[in-house]
CSV table of C-alpha atoms and ligand atoms in Angstrom, one decimal:
chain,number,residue,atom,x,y,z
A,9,UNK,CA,2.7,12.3,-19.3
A,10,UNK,CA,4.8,12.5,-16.1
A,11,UNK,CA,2.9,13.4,-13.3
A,12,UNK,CA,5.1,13.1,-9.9
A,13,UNK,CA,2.0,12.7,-7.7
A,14,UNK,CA,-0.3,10.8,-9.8
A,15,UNK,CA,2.5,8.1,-11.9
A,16,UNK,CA,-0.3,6.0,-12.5
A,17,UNK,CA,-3.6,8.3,-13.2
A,18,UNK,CA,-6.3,9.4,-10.5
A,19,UNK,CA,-8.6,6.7,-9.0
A,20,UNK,CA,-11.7,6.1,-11.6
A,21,UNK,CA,-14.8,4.9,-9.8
A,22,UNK,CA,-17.3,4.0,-12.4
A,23,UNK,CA,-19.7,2.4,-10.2
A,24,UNK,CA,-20.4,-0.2,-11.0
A,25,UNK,CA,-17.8,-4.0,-10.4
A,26,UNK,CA,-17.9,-7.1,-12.0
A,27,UNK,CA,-17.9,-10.6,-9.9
A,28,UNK,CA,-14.5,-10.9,-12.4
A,29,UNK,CA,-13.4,-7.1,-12.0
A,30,UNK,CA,-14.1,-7.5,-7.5
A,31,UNK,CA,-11.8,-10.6,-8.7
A,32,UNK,CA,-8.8,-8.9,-10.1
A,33,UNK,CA,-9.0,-5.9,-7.5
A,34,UNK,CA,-9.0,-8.3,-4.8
A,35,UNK,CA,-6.0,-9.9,-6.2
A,36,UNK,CA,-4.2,-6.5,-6.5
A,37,UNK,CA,-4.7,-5.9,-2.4
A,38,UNK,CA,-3.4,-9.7,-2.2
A,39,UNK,CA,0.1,-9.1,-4.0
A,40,UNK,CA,0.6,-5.6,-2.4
A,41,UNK,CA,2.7,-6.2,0.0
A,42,UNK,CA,5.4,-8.2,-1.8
A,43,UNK,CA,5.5,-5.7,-4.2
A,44,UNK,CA,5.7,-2.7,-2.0
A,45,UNK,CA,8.9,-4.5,-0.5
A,46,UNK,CA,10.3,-5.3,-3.7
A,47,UNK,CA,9.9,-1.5,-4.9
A,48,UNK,CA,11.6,-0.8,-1.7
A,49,UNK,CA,13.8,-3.5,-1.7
A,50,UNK,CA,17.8,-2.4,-1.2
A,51,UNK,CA,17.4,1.0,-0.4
A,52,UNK,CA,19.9,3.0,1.8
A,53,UNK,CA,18.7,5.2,5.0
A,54,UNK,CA,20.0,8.1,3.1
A,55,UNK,CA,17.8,7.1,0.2
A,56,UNK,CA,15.0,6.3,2.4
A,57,UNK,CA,14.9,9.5,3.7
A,58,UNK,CA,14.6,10.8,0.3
A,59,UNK,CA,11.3,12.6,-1.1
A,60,UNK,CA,9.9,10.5,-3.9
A,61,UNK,CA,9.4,14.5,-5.3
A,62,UNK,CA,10.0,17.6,-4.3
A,63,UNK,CA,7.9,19.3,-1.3
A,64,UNK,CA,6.3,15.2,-1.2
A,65,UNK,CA,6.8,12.6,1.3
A,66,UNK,CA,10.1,10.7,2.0
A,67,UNK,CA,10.1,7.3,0.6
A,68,UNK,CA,10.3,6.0,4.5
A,69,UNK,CA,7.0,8.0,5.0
A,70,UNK,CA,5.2,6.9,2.1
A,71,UNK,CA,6.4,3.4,3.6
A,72,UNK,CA,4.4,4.3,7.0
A,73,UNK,CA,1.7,5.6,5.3
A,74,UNK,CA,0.4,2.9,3.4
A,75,UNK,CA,0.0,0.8,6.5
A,76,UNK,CA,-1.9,4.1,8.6
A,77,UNK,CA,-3.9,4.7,5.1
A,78,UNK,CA,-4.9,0.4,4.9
A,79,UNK,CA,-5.6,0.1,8.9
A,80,UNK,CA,-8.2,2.8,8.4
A,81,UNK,CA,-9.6,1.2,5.6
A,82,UNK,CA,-9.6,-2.5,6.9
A,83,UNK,CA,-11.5,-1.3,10.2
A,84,UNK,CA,-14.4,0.3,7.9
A,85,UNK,CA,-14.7,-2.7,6.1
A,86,UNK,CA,-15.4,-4.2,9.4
A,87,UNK,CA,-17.7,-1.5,10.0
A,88,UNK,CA,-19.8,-1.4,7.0
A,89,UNK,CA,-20.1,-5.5,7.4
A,90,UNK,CA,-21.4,-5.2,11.3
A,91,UNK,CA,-23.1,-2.0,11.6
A,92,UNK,CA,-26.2,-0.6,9.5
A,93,UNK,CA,-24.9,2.5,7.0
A,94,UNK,CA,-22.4,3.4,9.6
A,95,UNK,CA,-20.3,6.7,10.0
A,96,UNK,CA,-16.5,6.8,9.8
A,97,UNK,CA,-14.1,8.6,11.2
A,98,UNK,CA,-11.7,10.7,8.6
A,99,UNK,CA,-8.1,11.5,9.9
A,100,UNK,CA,-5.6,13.9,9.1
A,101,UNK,CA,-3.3,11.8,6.9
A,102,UNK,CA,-1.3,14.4,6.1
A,103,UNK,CA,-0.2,15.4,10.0
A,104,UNK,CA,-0.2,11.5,10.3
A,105,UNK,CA,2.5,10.9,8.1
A,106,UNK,CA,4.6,14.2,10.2
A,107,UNK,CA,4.5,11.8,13.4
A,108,UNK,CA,7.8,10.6,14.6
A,109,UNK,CA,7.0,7.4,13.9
A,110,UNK,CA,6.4,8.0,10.1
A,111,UNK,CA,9.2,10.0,10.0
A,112,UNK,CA,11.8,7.6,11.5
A,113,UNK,CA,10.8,4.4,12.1
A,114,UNK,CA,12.8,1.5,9.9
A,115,UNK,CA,10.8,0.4,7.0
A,116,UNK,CA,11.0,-3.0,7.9
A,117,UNK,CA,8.3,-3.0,10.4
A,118,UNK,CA,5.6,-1.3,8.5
A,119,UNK,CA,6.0,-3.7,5.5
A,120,UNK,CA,5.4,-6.7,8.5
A,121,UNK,CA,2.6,-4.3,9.3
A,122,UNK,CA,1.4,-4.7,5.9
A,123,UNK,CA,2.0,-8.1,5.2
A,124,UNK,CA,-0.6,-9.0,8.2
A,125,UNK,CA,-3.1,-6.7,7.5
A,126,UNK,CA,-3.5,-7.4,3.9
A,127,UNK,CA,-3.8,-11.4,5.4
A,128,UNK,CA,-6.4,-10.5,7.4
A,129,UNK,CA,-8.1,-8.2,4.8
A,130,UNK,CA,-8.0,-10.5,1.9
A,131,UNK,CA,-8.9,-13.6,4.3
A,132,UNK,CA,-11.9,-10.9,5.1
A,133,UNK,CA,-12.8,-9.9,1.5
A,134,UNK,CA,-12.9,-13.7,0.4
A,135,UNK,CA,-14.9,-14.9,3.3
A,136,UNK,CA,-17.8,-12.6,1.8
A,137,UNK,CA,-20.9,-13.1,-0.6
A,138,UNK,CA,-21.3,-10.8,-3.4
A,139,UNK,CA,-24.2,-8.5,-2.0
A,140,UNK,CA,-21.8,-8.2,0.9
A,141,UNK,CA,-19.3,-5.7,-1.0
A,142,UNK,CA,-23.4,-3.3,-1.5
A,143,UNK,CA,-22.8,-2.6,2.0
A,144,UNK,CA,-21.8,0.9,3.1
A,145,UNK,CA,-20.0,3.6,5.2
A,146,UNK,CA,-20.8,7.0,5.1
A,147,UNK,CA,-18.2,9.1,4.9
A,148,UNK,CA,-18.7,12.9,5.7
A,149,UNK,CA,-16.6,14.3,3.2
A,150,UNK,CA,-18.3,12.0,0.6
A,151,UNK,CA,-21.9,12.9,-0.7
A,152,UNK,CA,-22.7,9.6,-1.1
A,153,UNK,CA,-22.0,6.1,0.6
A,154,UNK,CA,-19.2,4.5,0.5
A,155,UNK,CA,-19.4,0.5,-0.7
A,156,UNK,CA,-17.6,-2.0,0.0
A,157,UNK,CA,-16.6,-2.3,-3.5
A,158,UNK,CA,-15.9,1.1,-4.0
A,159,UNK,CA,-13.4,0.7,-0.9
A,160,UNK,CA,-11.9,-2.3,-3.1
A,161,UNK,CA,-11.2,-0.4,-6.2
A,162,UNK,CA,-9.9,2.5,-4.2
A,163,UNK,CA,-7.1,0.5,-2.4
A,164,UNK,CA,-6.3,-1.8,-5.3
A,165,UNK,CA,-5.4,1.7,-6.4
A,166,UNK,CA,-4.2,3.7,-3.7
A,167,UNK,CA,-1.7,0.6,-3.4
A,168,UNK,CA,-0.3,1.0,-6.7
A,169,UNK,CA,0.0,4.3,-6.5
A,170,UNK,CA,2.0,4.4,-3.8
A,171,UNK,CA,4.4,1.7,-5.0
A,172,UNK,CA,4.9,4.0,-8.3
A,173,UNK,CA,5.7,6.8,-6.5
A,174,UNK,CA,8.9,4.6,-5.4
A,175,UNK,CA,9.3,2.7,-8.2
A,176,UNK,CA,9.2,5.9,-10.7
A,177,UNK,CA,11.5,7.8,-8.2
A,178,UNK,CA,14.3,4.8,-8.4
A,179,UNK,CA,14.0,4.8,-12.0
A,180,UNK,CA,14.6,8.8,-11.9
A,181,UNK,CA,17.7,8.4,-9.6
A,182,UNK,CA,19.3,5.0,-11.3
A,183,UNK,CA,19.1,3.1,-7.4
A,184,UNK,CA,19.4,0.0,-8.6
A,185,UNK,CA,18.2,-3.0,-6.3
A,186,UNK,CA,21.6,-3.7,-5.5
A,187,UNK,CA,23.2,-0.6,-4.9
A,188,UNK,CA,24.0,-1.5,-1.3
A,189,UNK,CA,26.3,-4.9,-2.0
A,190,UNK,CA,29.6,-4.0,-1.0
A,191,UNK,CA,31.7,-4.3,-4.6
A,192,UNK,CA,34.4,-7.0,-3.5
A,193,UNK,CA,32.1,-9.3,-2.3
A,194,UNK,CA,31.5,-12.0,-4.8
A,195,UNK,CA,27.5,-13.1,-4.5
A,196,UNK,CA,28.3,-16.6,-6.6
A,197,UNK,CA,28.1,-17.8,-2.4
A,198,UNK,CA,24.5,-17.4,-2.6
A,199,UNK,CA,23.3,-19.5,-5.0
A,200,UNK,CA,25.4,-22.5,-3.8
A,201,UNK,CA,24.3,-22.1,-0.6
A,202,UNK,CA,20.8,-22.4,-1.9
A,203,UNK,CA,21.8,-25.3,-3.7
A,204,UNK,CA,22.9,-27.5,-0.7
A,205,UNK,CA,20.3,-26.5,1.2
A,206,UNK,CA,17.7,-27.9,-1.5
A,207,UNK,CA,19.5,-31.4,-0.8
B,328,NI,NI1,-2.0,7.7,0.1
């Protein structure tokens, strides 16, 4: 099946997590941000600007959005863990990513973005005991509360999914990580330059 929005399935909540499953989710939110700058890794402007399908976001938003879509996520986590069943605040992700700073800011400063926040998030999840990740928001579009865990699972996922979007849409086009190396410029530099410095 190739489904342009959902390259990796829907999210799945079954509703119940494992100490081993919270485990491997956690690890997932951990490696996110290397990945999501190796999917984007080499891309030109032009490509950047590119929607990973048709009528969808350009790559560069996607790139913004992950960071908007994580902050919101990291600051009910906080919630949940210092305020009794609290209500949170939805936003309007999709006028979010239509802001001029999802539409043309350079990628490179949402990826820093996410490389802190998932720091601080995973530095957050881990300092936690298990009953912690029972503790809930309510969310007004959601008939029932929101745990901790469930927010795990959800961005484990929503990460992934976000990353195939790019990953499936440079497989499509053939942008290969190196596209952007000029052709006459010999890279052998590079790995004796690495080499001298290991001395
Ligand atoms: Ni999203």
């Amino acid at each position: 099946m190739s489904d342009l929005s959902y390259p990796i399935g829907k999210f799945e909540w079954r509703g119940a997590v494992t100490p081993a499953e919270r485990e491997r989710l956690i690890v997932q939110i951990d490696a996110l941000p290397r990945l999501f700058r190796a999917a984007v890794a080499g891309l030109t402007p032009r490509q950047l600007d590119t929607p990973y399908r048709p009528g969808g976001w350009t790559v560069r938003q996607l790139i913004h959005h992950v960071p908007d879509s994580h902050m919101n996520a990291y600051i009910r986590c906080k919630l949940a863990l210092t305020e009794n069943q609290p209500t949170i605040k939805p936003y309007e992700q999709q006028l979010w990513a239509e802001l001029a700073d999802s539409r043309h800011t350079r990628v490179e400063t949402s990826l820093a973005l996410l490389d802190a926040l998932h720091e601080r998030w995973v530095a957050l999840f881990r300092s936690l005991e298990p009953e912690d990740f029972a503790r809930v928001v309510i969310h007004p579009e959601h008939a029932a509360p929101l745990s901790l865990d469930w927010i795990v699972a959800q961005y484990a996922w929503h990460g992934a999914h976000h990353t195939a979007h790019i990953t499936a849409l440079r497989e499509r086009m053939g942008w290969k990580a190196r596209d952007r190396k000029p052709k006459g410029k010999s890279r052998k530099s590079k790995p004796q330059a690495r080499k001298s410095r290991r001395k």
